[in-house]
Each structure stands twice: as C-alpha cells, then as structure tokens.
Short mmCIF file of C-alpha atoms in Angstrom, two decimals:
data_model
loop_
_atom_site.label_atom_id
_atom_site.label_comp_id
_atom_site.label_asym_id
_atom_site.label_seq_id
_atom_site.Cartn_x
_atom_site.Cartn_y
_atom_site.Cartn_z
CA MET T 1 0.00 0.00 0.00
CA GLU T 2 2.81 2.40 0.97
CA ASN T 3 4.50 2.08 -2.41
CA LYS T 4 1.39 2.76 -4.45
CA PRO T 5 0.77 6.27 -5.81
CA VAL T 6 -1.60 8.08 -3.44
CA ARG T 7 -5.18 8.21 -4.71
CA VAL T 8 -7.92 9.80 -2.57
CA ARG T 9 -11.55 10.56 -3.29
CA PHE T 10 -14.44 12.73 -2.17
CA ALA T 11 -17.74 11.00 -2.92
CA PRO T 12 -20.72 13.28 -2.26
CA SER T 13 -24.38 12.58 -2.94
CA PRO T 14 -26.06 15.30 -5.05
CA THR T 15 -28.89 15.93 -2.59
CA GLY T 16 -28.52 19.60 -1.62
CA GLY T 17 -26.14 22.22 -0.27
CA LEU T 18 -22.50 21.41 0.52
CA HIS T 19 -22.02 21.52 4.31
CA LEU T 20 -18.76 23.00 5.56
CA GLY T 21 -17.96 19.56 7.03
CA GLY T 22 -18.06 18.16 3.50
CA VAL T 23 -15.71 20.87 2.27
CA ARG T 24 -13.32 20.08 5.13
CA THR T 25 -13.32 16.42 4.02
CA VAL T 26 -12.46 17.62 0.51
CA LEU T 27 -9.70 19.82 1.92
CA PHE T 28 -8.03 17.06 3.94
CA ASN T 29 -8.20 14.73 0.92
CA TYR T 30 -6.77 17.44 -1.31
CA LEU T 31 -3.93 18.40 1.07
CA PHE T 32 -2.91 14.77 1.57
CA ALA T 33 -2.94 14.07 -2.18
CA LYS T 34 -0.96 17.17 -3.11
CA GLN T 35 1.57 16.64 -0.33
CA HIS T 36 2.30 13.15 -1.65
CA GLY T 37 2.18 14.05 -5.36
CA GLY T 38 -1.02 12.00 -5.59
CA THR T 39 -4.40 12.23 -7.28
CA PHE T 40 -7.59 13.77 -5.89
CA ILE T 41 -10.82 12.29 -7.31
CA VAL T 42 -14.43 13.39 -7.04
CA ARG T 43 -16.93 10.58 -7.53
CA ILE T 44 -20.66 11.32 -7.47
CA GLU T 45 -22.62 8.80 -5.39
CA ASP T 46 -26.08 9.11 -6.92
CA THR T 47 -27.30 5.54 -6.50
CA ASP T 48 -30.27 6.66 -4.39
CA GLN T 49 -32.37 8.20 -7.16
CA THR T 50 -35.17 9.05 -4.71
CA ARG T 51 -32.88 11.63 -3.06
CA PHE T 52 -31.42 13.05 -6.29
CA VAL T 53 -31.83 16.83 -6.53
CA GLU T 54 -31.58 18.67 -9.85
CA GLY T 55 -28.62 21.06 -9.97
CA ALA T 56 -26.94 19.67 -6.85
CA GLU T 57 -24.04 18.07 -8.72
CA GLN T 58 -23.18 21.27 -10.58
CA TYR T 59 -23.43 23.15 -7.28
CA ILE T 60 -20.84 20.81 -5.71
CA PHE T 61 -18.35 21.51 -8.49
CA ASP T 62 -19.05 25.26 -8.31
CA CYS T 63 -18.25 25.17 -4.58
CA LEU T 64 -15.00 23.30 -5.13
CA GLN T 65 -14.00 25.71 -7.87
CA TRP T 66 -14.65 28.70 -5.59
CA CYS T 67 -12.53 27.07 -2.85
CA GLY T 68 -9.72 26.35 -5.32
CA LEU T 69 -9.91 22.59 -4.58
CA THR T 70 -10.04 21.30 -8.14
CA PRO T 71 -10.19 17.52 -8.60
CA ASP T 72 -7.76 15.74 -10.91
CA GLU T 73 -10.41 13.19 -11.96
CA SER T 74 -14.19 13.69 -11.90
CA PRO T 75 -17.34 13.53 -14.03
CA VAL T 76 -16.38 17.03 -15.25
CA SER T 77 -12.69 16.50 -16.03
CA GLY T 78 -12.88 12.78 -16.83
CA GLY T 79 -10.03 10.38 -16.13
CA PRO T 80 -8.76 6.83 -16.64
CA PHE T 81 -11.42 5.28 -14.37
CA ALA T 82 -14.51 6.91 -15.90
CA PRO T 83 -17.41 7.05 -15.51
CA TYR T 84 -17.30 8.88 -12.17
CA ARG T 85 -21.06 8.87 -11.52
CA GLN T 86 -22.27 5.72 -9.83
CA SER T 87 -25.58 5.84 -11.73
CA GLU T 88 -23.53 5.39 -14.92
CA ARG T 89 -21.71 2.40 -13.41
CA LYS T 90 -24.90 0.46 -12.58
CA THR T 91 -23.97 -2.65 -14.60
CA ILE T 92 -20.69 -3.06 -12.69
CA TYR T 93 -22.12 -3.71 -9.24
CA LYS T 94 -24.54 -6.60 -9.77
CA GLN T 95 -21.80 -9.10 -10.61
CA TYR T 96 -20.12 -8.41 -7.25
CA ALA T 97 -23.42 -8.78 -5.37
CA LEU T 98 -24.07 -12.11 -7.10
CA GLN T 99 -20.51 -13.20 -6.34
CA LEU T 100 -21.22 -12.62 -2.63
CA VAL T 101 -24.42 -14.68 -2.87
CA GLU T 102 -22.56 -17.55 -4.55
CA LYS T 103 -19.93 -17.54 -1.81
CA GLY T 104 -22.58 -17.55 0.91
CA TYR T 105 -21.74 -14.07 2.18
CA ALA T 106 -25.02 -12.52 0.97
CA TYR T 107 -28.53 -13.67 0.12
CA TYR T 108 -31.65 -12.81 -1.87
CA ALA T 109 -34.44 -11.21 0.19
CA PHE T 110 -37.91 -11.26 -1.38
CA ASP T 111 -39.80 -9.49 1.43
CA THR T 112 -42.29 -6.95 0.10
CA PRO T 113 -42.37 -3.41 1.55
CA GLU T 114 -45.74 -4.34 3.14
CA GLU T 115 -44.29 -7.42 4.82
CA LEU T 116 -41.39 -5.43 6.23
CA GLU T 117 -43.76 -2.75 7.49
CA ALA T 118 -45.81 -5.43 9.25
CA LYS T 119 -42.63 -6.70 10.92
CA ARG T 120 -41.80 -3.20 12.15
CA LYS T 121 -45.27 -2.92 13.69
CA GLN T 122 -45.01 -6.37 15.23
CA PHE T 123 -41.49 -5.89 16.66
CA PRO T 124 -40.41 -2.49 18.03
CA ASN T 125 -36.99 -1.44 16.64
CA PHE T 126 -37.13 -4.32 14.14
CA GLN T 127 -33.81 -4.97 12.39
CA TYR T 128 -33.20 -7.41 9.57
CA ASN T 129 -30.28 -9.31 11.11
CA HIS T 130 -28.98 -12.68 12.32
CA GLN T 131 -31.80 -12.86 14.87
CA THR T 132 -34.69 -12.12 12.51
CA ARG T 133 -33.57 -13.19 9.03
CA HIS T 134 -34.94 -16.72 9.54
CA GLN T 135 -38.44 -15.30 10.04
CA CYS T 136 -38.37 -13.51 6.69
CA SER T 137 -38.78 -14.39 3.03
CA ASN T 138 -35.27 -14.92 1.67
CA SER T 139 -32.95 -17.49 0.12
CA LEU T 140 -31.89 -18.63 3.60
CA THR T 141 -35.43 -19.66 4.58
CA LEU T 142 -36.85 -20.76 1.22
CA ALA T 143 -36.06 -24.04 -0.49
CA PRO T 144 -33.55 -23.74 -3.38
CA GLU T 145 -36.25 -24.58 -5.95
CA GLN T 146 -38.51 -21.84 -4.51
CA VAL T 147 -35.68 -19.32 -4.85
CA LEU T 148 -35.05 -20.36 -8.45
CA GLN T 149 -38.77 -20.12 -9.20
CA LYS T 150 -38.99 -16.60 -7.78
CA LEU T 151 -35.95 -15.51 -9.77
CA ALA T 152 -37.39 -17.09 -12.94
CA ASN T 153 -40.68 -15.22 -12.32
CA ASN T 154 -38.79 -11.92 -11.91
CA THR T 155 -40.08 -11.58 -8.35
CA PRO T 156 -38.60 -8.33 -6.98
CA TYR T 157 -35.71 -8.91 -4.59
CA VAL T 158 -32.84 -7.16 -2.85
CA ILE T 159 -29.48 -8.68 -2.01
CA ARG T 160 -28.45 -8.38 1.65
CA ILE T 161 -25.09 -9.03 3.28
CA LYS T 162 -25.17 -11.94 5.72
CA MET T 163 -23.50 -10.44 8.78
CA PRO T 164 -21.73 -12.99 11.01
CA GLU T 165 -23.41 -13.49 14.35
CA ASN T 166 -20.52 -12.77 16.67
CA GLU T 167 -17.20 -11.96 15.06
CA THR T 168 -14.76 -9.17 15.78
CA VAL T 169 -13.45 -7.20 12.81
CA THR T 170 -10.69 -4.63 13.18
CA CYS T 171 -9.12 -1.85 11.18
CA ASN T 172 -6.23 0.48 11.79
CA ASP T 173 -7.63 4.01 11.53
CA LEU T 174 -5.01 6.65 10.73
CA ILE T 175 -6.56 9.01 13.30
CA ARG T 176 -8.02 6.67 15.91
CA GLY T 177 -5.58 3.76 15.80
CA LYS T 178 -6.92 0.23 16.14
CA VAL T 179 -10.72 0.14 16.03
CA GLU T 180 -12.71 -3.04 16.77
CA PHE T 181 -16.30 -3.89 15.85
CA ASN T 182 -18.64 -6.73 16.78
CA THR T 183 -20.43 -7.92 13.65
CA GLY T 184 -23.50 -8.98 15.65
CA LEU T 185 -24.35 -5.33 16.29
CA SER T 186 -24.84 -4.60 12.58
CA ASP T 187 -27.94 -5.49 10.58
CA ASP T 188 -27.93 -7.24 7.20
CA LYS T 189 -27.65 -4.13 5.05
CA VAL T 190 -29.09 -4.11 1.55
CA LEU T 191 -26.27 -4.23 -1.01
CA LEU T 192 -28.30 -4.29 -4.23
CA LYS T 193 -31.76 -2.71 -4.40
CA ALA T 194 -34.78 -4.00 -6.29
CA ASP T 195 -34.15 -1.49 -9.10
CA GLY T 196 -30.69 -2.99 -9.67
CA MET T 197 -28.92 -0.02 -8.14
CA PRO T 198 -26.31 -0.68 -5.45
CA THR T 199 -26.53 0.91 -2.03
CA TYR T 200 -23.68 3.03 -0.74
CA HIS T 201 -22.19 0.06 1.11
CA LEU T 202 -21.56 -2.06 -1.98
CA ALA T 203 -20.80 0.80 -4.37
CA VAL T 204 -18.20 2.49 -2.17
CA VAL T 205 -16.21 -0.72 -1.76
CA VAL T 206 -16.38 -1.74 -5.43
CA ASP T 207 -15.55 1.75 -6.68
CA ASP T 208 -12.69 2.27 -4.23
CA TYR T 209 -11.24 -1.02 -5.45
CA LEU T 210 -11.70 -0.35 -9.16
CA MET T 211 -10.44 3.24 -8.87
CA GLN T 212 -7.40 2.07 -6.87
CA ILE T 213 -8.10 4.35 -3.91
CA THR T 214 -5.26 4.15 -1.38
CA HIS T 215 -6.61 6.38 1.43
CA ALA T 216 -10.22 7.15 2.41
CA PHE T 217 -10.99 10.22 4.51
CA ARG T 218 -14.57 10.34 5.73
CA GLY T 219 -16.60 11.67 8.67
CA GLU T 220 -16.76 9.68 11.90
CA GLU T 221 -20.51 9.22 11.38
CA TRP T 222 -19.50 6.43 8.97
CA LEU T 223 -17.80 4.39 11.74
CA PRO T 224 -20.95 2.28 12.42
CA SER T 225 -20.85 1.17 8.76
CA ALA T 226 -17.18 0.19 8.98
CA PRO T 227 -17.73 -3.52 9.88
CA ILE T 228 -19.92 -3.99 6.78
CA HIS T 229 -17.30 -2.37 4.55
CA ILE T 230 -14.41 -4.30 6.13
CA LEU T 231 -16.24 -7.60 5.51
CA LEU T 232 -17.05 -6.63 1.92
CA TRP T 233 -13.38 -5.90 1.31
CA GLN T 234 -12.46 -9.19 2.91
CA TYR T 235 -15.05 -11.19 0.94
CA LEU T 236 -14.50 -9.56 -2.46
CA PHE T 237 -10.93 -8.33 -2.79
CA GLY T 238 -8.88 -9.14 0.31
CA LEU T 239 -8.07 -6.80 3.18
CA ASP T 240 -4.61 -6.06 1.76
CA LYS T 241 -6.36 -4.14 -1.04
CA MET T 242 -8.45 -2.02 1.36
CA PRO T 243 -7.59 1.69 1.50
CA GLN T 244 -6.20 3.11 4.74
CA TRP T 245 -9.06 4.84 6.51
CA ALA T 246 -9.13 8.08 8.43
CA HIS T 247 -12.42 8.92 10.16
CA LEU T 248 -12.51 12.68 10.66
CA PRO T 249 -13.92 14.28 13.82
CA LEU T 250 -17.30 15.99 13.59
CA ILE T 251 -17.76 19.74 13.33
CA LEU T 252 -19.86 20.55 16.38
CA LYS T 253 -22.44 23.21 17.22
CA PRO T 254 -20.97 26.34 18.88
CA ASP T 255 -21.99 25.02 22.31
CA GLY T 256 -20.29 21.68 21.59
CA ASN T 257 -23.50 19.65 21.90
CA GLY T 258 -23.91 17.61 18.73
CA LYS T 259 -23.09 17.90 15.05
CA LEU T 260 -23.44 21.32 13.41
CA SER T 261 -26.51 21.38 11.16
CA LYS T 262 -28.16 23.71 8.68
CA ARG T 263 -30.85 24.39 11.31
CA ASP T 264 -28.19 25.61 13.75
CA GLY T 265 -27.03 28.14 11.17
CA GLU T 266 -30.58 29.35 10.57
CA ARG T 267 -31.20 29.57 14.33
CA LEU T 268 -27.96 31.38 15.18
CA GLY T 269 -27.63 33.48 12.02
CA PHE T 270 -24.56 32.12 10.26
CA PRO T 271 -24.00 30.04 7.09
CA VAL T 272 -23.14 26.34 7.13
CA PHE T 273 -23.02 25.84 3.35
CA ALA T 274 -20.04 26.86 1.21
CA MET T 275 -22.21 28.83 -1.25
CA ASP T 276 -25.86 29.85 -1.53
CA TRP T 277 -28.07 26.84 -2.15
CA THR T 278 -31.56 27.27 -3.60
CA ASP T 279 -33.80 24.26 -3.09
CA PRO T 280 -35.47 23.61 -6.48
CA ALA T 281 -38.51 22.08 -4.76
CA THR T 282 -39.29 24.97 -2.40
CA GLY T 283 -37.40 27.87 -3.99
CA ASN T 284 -35.92 28.65 -0.55
CA THR T 285 -32.32 29.88 -0.54
CA THR T 286 -29.90 28.98 2.23
CA LYS T 287 -27.07 31.52 2.58
CA GLY T 288 -23.51 30.40 1.94
CA PHE T 289 -20.12 31.64 3.14
CA LYS T 290 -19.26 33.03 -0.29
CA GLU T 291 -22.33 35.25 -0.57
CA ARG T 292 -22.07 36.29 3.08
CA GLY T 293 -18.74 37.89 2.18
CA PHE T 294 -16.02 35.30 2.86
CA LEU T 295 -12.85 35.00 0.85
CA PRO T 296 -12.14 31.44 -0.32
CA GLU T 297 -8.63 31.69 1.17
CA ALA T 298 -10.13 32.50 4.59
CA PHE T 299 -12.85 29.82 4.33
CA VAL T 300 -10.32 27.11 3.48
CA ASN T 301 -7.88 28.33 6.17
CA MET T 302 -10.67 28.32 8.77
CA LEU T 303 -11.77 24.79 7.82
CA ALA T 304 -8.22 23.46 8.09
CA MET T 305 -8.04 24.68 11.68
CA LEU T 306 -11.30 22.90 12.61
CA GLY T 307 -9.78 19.73 13.99
CA TRP T 308 -6.15 20.21 12.92
CA ASN T 309 -3.14 22.37 13.72
CA ASP T 310 0.57 22.12 13.00
CA GLY T 311 1.57 22.43 16.66
CA SER T 312 3.28 25.81 16.26
CA GLY T 313 0.36 28.04 17.27
CA GLN T 314 0.27 29.56 13.78
CA GLU T 315 -3.28 30.05 12.48
CA ILE T 316 -3.00 31.86 9.13
CA PHE T 317 -2.01 29.47 6.33
CA SER T 318 -2.14 29.77 2.56
CA ILE T 319 -3.12 26.65 0.65
CA GLU T 320 0.55 26.17 -0.30
CA ALA T 321 1.56 26.32 3.37
CA LEU T 322 -1.22 23.89 4.31
CA ILE T 323 -0.01 21.40 1.69
CA GLU T 324 3.49 21.63 3.15
CA LYS T 325 2.48 21.44 6.85
CA PHE T 326 -0.52 19.07 6.82
CA SER T 327 -0.19 15.76 8.65
CA ILE T 328 -2.79 13.17 9.61
CA GLU T 329 -1.04 12.74 12.99
CA ARG T 330 -2.09 16.30 13.94
CA ILE T 331 -5.81 15.72 13.26
CA HIS T 332 -7.69 15.66 16.57
CA LYS T 333 -9.82 12.69 17.56
CA GLY T 334 -12.44 14.86 19.28
CA GLY T 335 -15.03 17.05 17.57
CA ALA T 336 -14.23 20.67 16.70
CA ARG T 337 -16.62 23.44 17.78
CA PHE T 338 -17.62 25.87 15.08
CA ASP T 339 -17.13 29.51 16.11
CA TYR T 340 -18.56 32.06 13.67
CA GLU T 341 -16.73 34.96 15.32
CA LYS T 342 -13.47 33.08 14.81
CA ALA T 343 -14.46 32.40 11.19
CA LYS T 344 -14.89 36.16 10.71
CA TRP T 345 -11.51 36.74 12.34
CA PHE T 346 -9.91 34.52 9.69
CA ASN T 347 -11.72 36.49 6.99
CA HIS T 348 -10.66 39.83 8.49
CA SER T 349 -7.05 38.63 8.56
CA TRP T 350 -7.15 37.62 4.90
CA ILE T 351 -8.83 40.90 3.90
CA GLN T 352 -5.83 42.70 5.45
CA GLN T 353 -3.28 40.31 3.99
CA LEU T 354 -4.38 40.19 0.36
CA PRO T 355 -4.08 43.15 -2.04
CA VAL T 356 -7.48 44.82 -2.47
CA GLN T 357 -7.28 44.17 -6.22
CA HIS T 358 -7.55 40.46 -5.44
CA TYR T 359 -11.13 40.76 -4.16
CA ALA T 360 -12.25 44.09 -5.68
CA ALA T 361 -14.59 42.41 -8.19
CA ALA T 362 -16.46 40.60 -5.40
CA VAL T 363 -16.74 43.81 -3.36
CA LYS T 364 -17.90 45.74 -6.43
CA LYS T 365 -20.86 43.37 -6.73
CA TYR T 366 -21.99 44.25 -3.19
CA PHE T 367 -21.89 47.92 -4.15
CA SER T 368 -23.85 47.20 -7.30
CA ASP T 369 -26.48 45.28 -5.30
CA ALA T 370 -26.74 48.33 -3.02
CA GLY T 371 -27.41 50.56 -6.04
CA ILE T 372 -23.93 52.14 -6.09
CA THR T 373 -22.10 52.12 -9.43
CA ILE T 374 -18.31 52.08 -9.33
CA THR T 375 -16.81 53.94 -12.28
CA HIS T 376 -13.25 54.87 -11.24
CA THR T 377 -11.23 51.77 -10.46
CA ASN T 378 -8.17 53.42 -8.90
CA TYR T 379 -10.38 55.55 -6.65
CA PHE T 380 -12.22 52.37 -5.64
CA TYR T 381 -8.90 50.71 -4.71
CA GLN T 382 -7.89 53.73 -2.63
CA VAL T 383 -11.18 53.67 -0.74
CA MET T 384 -10.93 49.91 -0.11
CA GLU T 385 -7.38 50.30 1.17
CA LEU T 386 -8.55 53.00 3.58
CA VAL T 387 -11.44 51.02 5.10
CA LYS T 388 -10.34 47.36 4.82
CA GLU T 389 -9.09 47.32 8.41
CA ARG T 390 -12.71 47.85 9.51
CA CYS T 391 -14.17 45.00 7.46
CA ASN T 392 -14.70 41.44 8.67
CA LEU T 393 -16.73 40.46 5.60
CA LEU T 394 -16.50 41.65 1.99
CA SER T 395 -20.09 42.82 2.37
CA ASP T 396 -18.97 45.22 5.14
CA PHE T 397 -17.27 47.44 2.56
CA VAL T 398 -20.62 48.90 1.49
CA GLU T 399 -21.48 50.09 4.98
CA GLN T 400 -17.93 51.20 5.74
CA ALA T 401 -17.31 52.96 2.42
CA GLY T 402 -20.64 53.72 0.73
CA PHE T 403 -20.36 57.41 1.65
CA PHE T 404 -17.25 57.73 -0.55
CA PHE T 405 -19.45 57.19 -3.60
CA GLN T 406 -22.69 58.95 -2.69
CA HIS T 407 -23.81 61.56 -0.18
CA PRO T 408 -25.05 59.95 3.05
CA THR T 409 -28.84 59.78 3.03
CA ASN T 410 -29.21 59.89 6.82
CA ILE T 411 -27.26 62.39 8.92
CA ASP T 412 -27.17 61.73 12.67
CA THR T 413 -27.75 65.38 13.63
CA SER T 414 -28.87 64.34 17.13
CA ALA T 415 -25.25 63.43 17.89
CA ILE T 416 -24.23 67.01 16.96
CA ALA T 417 -27.19 69.05 18.28
CA ALA T 418 -26.63 68.41 21.99
CA LYS T 419 -23.36 70.41 22.04
CA TRP T 420 -24.02 72.68 19.07
CA ASN T 421 -23.69 76.43 19.46
CA GLU T 422 -23.25 79.61 17.42
CA THR T 423 -19.45 79.50 17.71
CA LYS T 424 -19.32 76.07 16.10
CA GLN T 425 -21.84 77.19 13.46
CA GLN T 426 -19.55 80.09 12.53
CA PHE T 427 -16.50 77.80 12.49
CA PHE T 428 -18.02 75.53 9.87
CA VAL T 429 -19.32 78.44 7.78
CA GLU T 430 -15.80 79.84 7.69
CA LEU T 431 -14.33 76.37 7.12
CA MET T 432 -16.35 76.10 3.90
CA ARG T 433 -14.86 79.41 2.67
CA ASN T 434 -11.33 78.28 3.55
CA LEU T 435 -11.77 74.92 1.85
CA GLU T 436 -12.96 76.68 -1.30
CA LEU T 437 -9.69 78.61 -1.42
CA MET T 438 -7.34 75.70 -0.69
CA SER T 439 -4.93 74.94 -3.54
CA ILE T 440 -3.31 71.85 -2.01
CA TRP T 441 -5.91 69.18 -1.22
CA ASN T 442 -4.55 66.36 0.89
CA ALA T 443 -5.17 64.98 4.38
CA GLU T 444 -2.16 66.69 5.95
CA SER T 445 -3.03 70.17 4.61
CA LEU T 446 -6.69 69.74 5.57
CA GLU T 447 -5.81 68.72 9.13
CA ASN T 448 -3.34 71.59 9.62
CA ASP T 449 -5.81 74.15 8.30
CA PHE T 450 -8.62 72.72 10.43
CA LYS T 451 -6.56 72.90 13.63
CA GLU T 452 -5.34 76.44 12.92
CA MET T 453 -8.92 77.58 12.41
CA ALA T 454 -10.04 75.86 15.62
CA ALA T 455 -7.35 77.71 17.58
CA ALA T 456 -8.43 81.01 16.02
CA HIS T 457 -12.02 80.35 17.16
CA GLN T 458 -10.76 79.30 20.60
CA LEU T 459 -12.21 75.84 20.10
CA LYS T 460 -10.58 72.44 20.75
CA PRO T 461 -10.16 70.38 17.57
CA GLY T 462 -11.65 67.40 19.45
CA GLU T 463 -14.97 69.23 19.87
CA LEU T 464 -15.18 69.75 16.12
CA MET T 465 -13.97 66.42 14.76
CA LEU T 466 -17.16 64.49 15.57
CA PRO T 467 -19.50 67.04 13.91
CA PHE T 468 -17.16 67.14 10.90
CA ARG T 469 -17.18 63.30 10.67
CA ILE T 470 -20.97 63.14 10.88
CA MET T 471 -21.28 65.81 8.17
CA LEU T 472 -19.11 63.77 5.79
CA VAL T 473 -20.17 60.23 6.74
CA GLY T 474 -23.60 60.50 8.33
CA GLY T 475 -22.61 58.75 11.58
CA LYS T 476 -19.90 58.00 14.11
CA PHE T 477 -17.79 55.65 11.98
CA GLY T 478 -15.28 55.54 9.17
CA PRO T 479 -11.51 56.01 8.83
CA HIS T 480 -9.53 59.17 9.70
CA VAL T 481 -11.80 62.11 8.90
CA PHE T 482 -9.19 64.09 6.94
CA ASP T 483 -8.43 61.02 4.81
CA ILE T 484 -12.15 60.93 3.99
CA ALA T 485 -12.24 64.61 3.01
CA ALA T 486 -9.06 64.22 0.95
CA LEU T 487 -10.56 61.33 -1.02
CA ILE T 488 -14.11 62.59 -1.62
CA GLY T 489 -12.75 65.92 -2.82
CA LYS T 490 -13.39 69.61 -2.29
CA GLU T 491 -16.83 69.87 -3.86
CA ALA T 492 -18.34 66.91 -1.97
CA THR T 493 -16.78 68.01 1.34
CA ILE T 494 -18.24 71.52 1.11
CA LEU T 495 -21.64 70.25 -0.07
CA ARG T 496 -21.91 67.84 2.86
CA ILE T 497 -20.99 70.50 5.45
CA LYS T 498 -23.54 72.89 3.92
CA HIS T 499 -26.27 70.21 3.89
CA THR T 500 -25.76 69.37 7.58
CA LEU T 501 -25.72 73.04 8.62
CA GLN T 502 -29.09 73.46 6.88
CA LEU T 503 -30.47 70.43 8.74
CA LEU T 504 -29.24 71.82 12.09
CA ALA T 505 -30.74 75.25 11.34
CA ALA T 506 -34.12 73.65 10.62
CA GLN T 507 -34.26 71.90 13.99
#
C-alpha cells in the first residue's frame, strides 16, 4: 500500500447544499494528495435516485471551484477510471453482489415493503439481522427450488449481506488507531436494491477497489458502517487491497452539543453551506459563506483549523503552506466546535493580507447590489485600502465605504445638536470658505488648516472632529476624517458641510 501512488476521493451525494464539514473532508483529501504528489478524485454517489436533486451536482463543483480545490479526476474533467457517476456504473455492481451470494456471504431477500412494514409494527426497533432473518422471506429460509422459481418469475428482490453473528473485525484508523467492531451489532444491510442499483455500502467498496483508492478520509458518522465495509473488502478483494481509513472528527455546534446542522445556522444566524443553495422544490435559498462575504482563502484556512493544527500556534495558512504542513497525525480525535466569530476573524485577517485588487470584483458586486455604481477603479482601490481594516466580511465594505461614492442619506444630527452652538456654526461656515480657497488638497493640509482655524475660534479640535465626521459620513464611523475629506474631494466636502448646517438650522 505504501508504495502505491496516493489516490484519494471525495464522494458526495447530489442531494442539496455542501455543508462546511463536506468541504473540510475535501480539503483534507486534497492536502494529503498534493503533499504526496497523488491524485484527488471526485466521484458522485447518486445511486439513491429518490434523493437526487436537480442542480446539486453542478453546485458541488461550483463550490469546489470557488474554494480552489479542483479535482484531478471527476465527471467534469474525466479520467482513466470513468465514468465517475455511480448511476452510470450500474452494470458493474450486480456481478459483485451475485458473487457474494454464490460464496454464501449474501442472500436474496424477497420481502415486500408491506411485509417489512408489518414486521416493524409487530417488533419495536425491528432490524433485519442474524436474529430475525430466519423469520423472513429470503434465500436462507426458502427451499432452493422456490428461490429459483422466484428468480425465474422476476419476483422483486434485494441482495443483503449476511453479517456474522458474533465476530470481531478490526481496522487500523489513521486518526483513531486500532478500532474493533462486533459484527453482531450490525444489521444485514441491503447491497443491491430491487431497481438494480447498489446501495452506498456495496458501491463504495467496489468503486474504491476499481479506482485504486489508497486512502479514504470520511466523517466519523461512517464508523458504524465500517464492519460492513471491512467484511465486503475481505469477501471480495482481500483486506490487503483495502484503503487506509481516516475517520474525521465531527464539526460541532458552537456550544459543543452535537453535530453542526443547517438548522443551527438558521437559528444562530450564520452560514453552514459553502455557497448559496436554492432548493429547487421549495425555492428557498440557504445563505452560503461566499455570498455572506467570505474570501475562499479564509474559508479554506478556517476549515483546516477545525480539527487540525501544526503544533506551532500559527493560524494563518495559505493553501501552499497547508499542503506543506498538513499531517494526519495532527488531526484531533475529538469534535471541533464551530465559532462564527473566529471564522470572521480569519476572513478579516485575509482581507488585510491580500491586495485589495484580489477581491475588488467581489466587493464591487456588493456595491452594485446596493445601487452604487463604481466607475473609477483606482479611486475604488484607494477607498478599499482606507477602510479594509474595519471590514470582517467583503459585504462590510458597502457600509464602511458607501459614503465615498454617494452623499449619506441619513445624517445623525442628534449626535451634533446636543453640544451645538453659534461659535461652532460660525467655524463651519468659515471652514467652507477656507476649503474653497485651498490649492493643495490632501489629508495633511486639511488637518493643519482645520486645527489652525479651531485655535483662532478658541475651540478644541476634538470638539469639532465628531460634527465634521458626521457631516461627511452620516454617523460615528469611518476612517480618519481628513483622509475621507481628501478622497471625496473639495466639492463633496463643502456640499456635505452645507447640507448638515441646513439640517441643524431647521431643527
């Protein structure tokens, strides 16, 4: 196994939005593959056609593209083991299911849905297993000629694995070490459904074998299925062919109680999907990290730190640094709490770190959605540079910088009026005249002139700065006030002072 080229896979079902836990599984697969010069595969597990959702597959690939986690082989890019959709591989699986039946490791089950429902009513918590299989209609209880007759009559059937009654199966998990399972605790899972489609259990084993997967990263919620998969490997291909497994810790709710879900995000007001997902059945849209204003670099960095660290205390990593530093040994066994404030901290850090040109197009869209048209690119960059320190999300730029592009619609005059007097009124009237005459227009000149005028009026500059800020911005926020005036220009500065003075006079 160690000498084989590393091949890892992410195998999502196209049933809806891509949970951040799914993206973290992608990330750990991707980092491991790239670190070892291996291959990262995306395989679509769409065998359950009842759960198939139109558009979900494309959405998955859009999310991965946004994150910069591009697969080497997939239904989109193709590859030597195509097809990469399980629904297109349907004919492959039946032969393996029949092989298991022939060897005595699986059996035909002819029970109708009605019969199974009756069993569930008769026996609370009914499971089709070593204790109940002999009370059901299957090739273990029927005479061989009856089985042949049913097959000849095309009687609907499923193929179930025959789980041993009391055996211990083990695997060496790369995160958890040696893990043991008692086979008697697992039911006889369906391997091949009545429509000829495999279930996940059969398909994942067959596909991992045929696609030569060497390492399988998946969430710890799959641990209960591990004994079934171990036995299928043993029965079909031999355990020496089985990939090395790594069961990743769960991403937990902020309070640490249970797995983070979409409902938690809706309840607490943060996204759990990578990108916006619109349910085609209901038309409801669930917000994603991208649309909320996250940079992909920050999103990926944040996910890497949910359950992993390099031991140095460093938290900000580029994808290149993550590829270099990543190690399975540093993945925690315990679940990782999701902290939205920490997620925003990562985003804030990346907003500071990257040049504004890198994310200007995304920010521009937020302005456009707010009805603000950006026409001068260099001016836009200057404004972004000035306010980026105040932004946790890309969407924050509109609130923090909208006044650079249009006059504020609401002026908080109540914050000025309480300490307003005639002396201050006269100061700002004269300030407008002085500004009109200024030949050098920059922050330093504006500040010097402002302070000299304040001294002449026997006023402290501090008393005047807040009114001046509110005149230009509309409220008590924004970068250095003289930087604002320098950027918006002489005409806009004078107009905004004049407008506020009129509002104060009318009160």
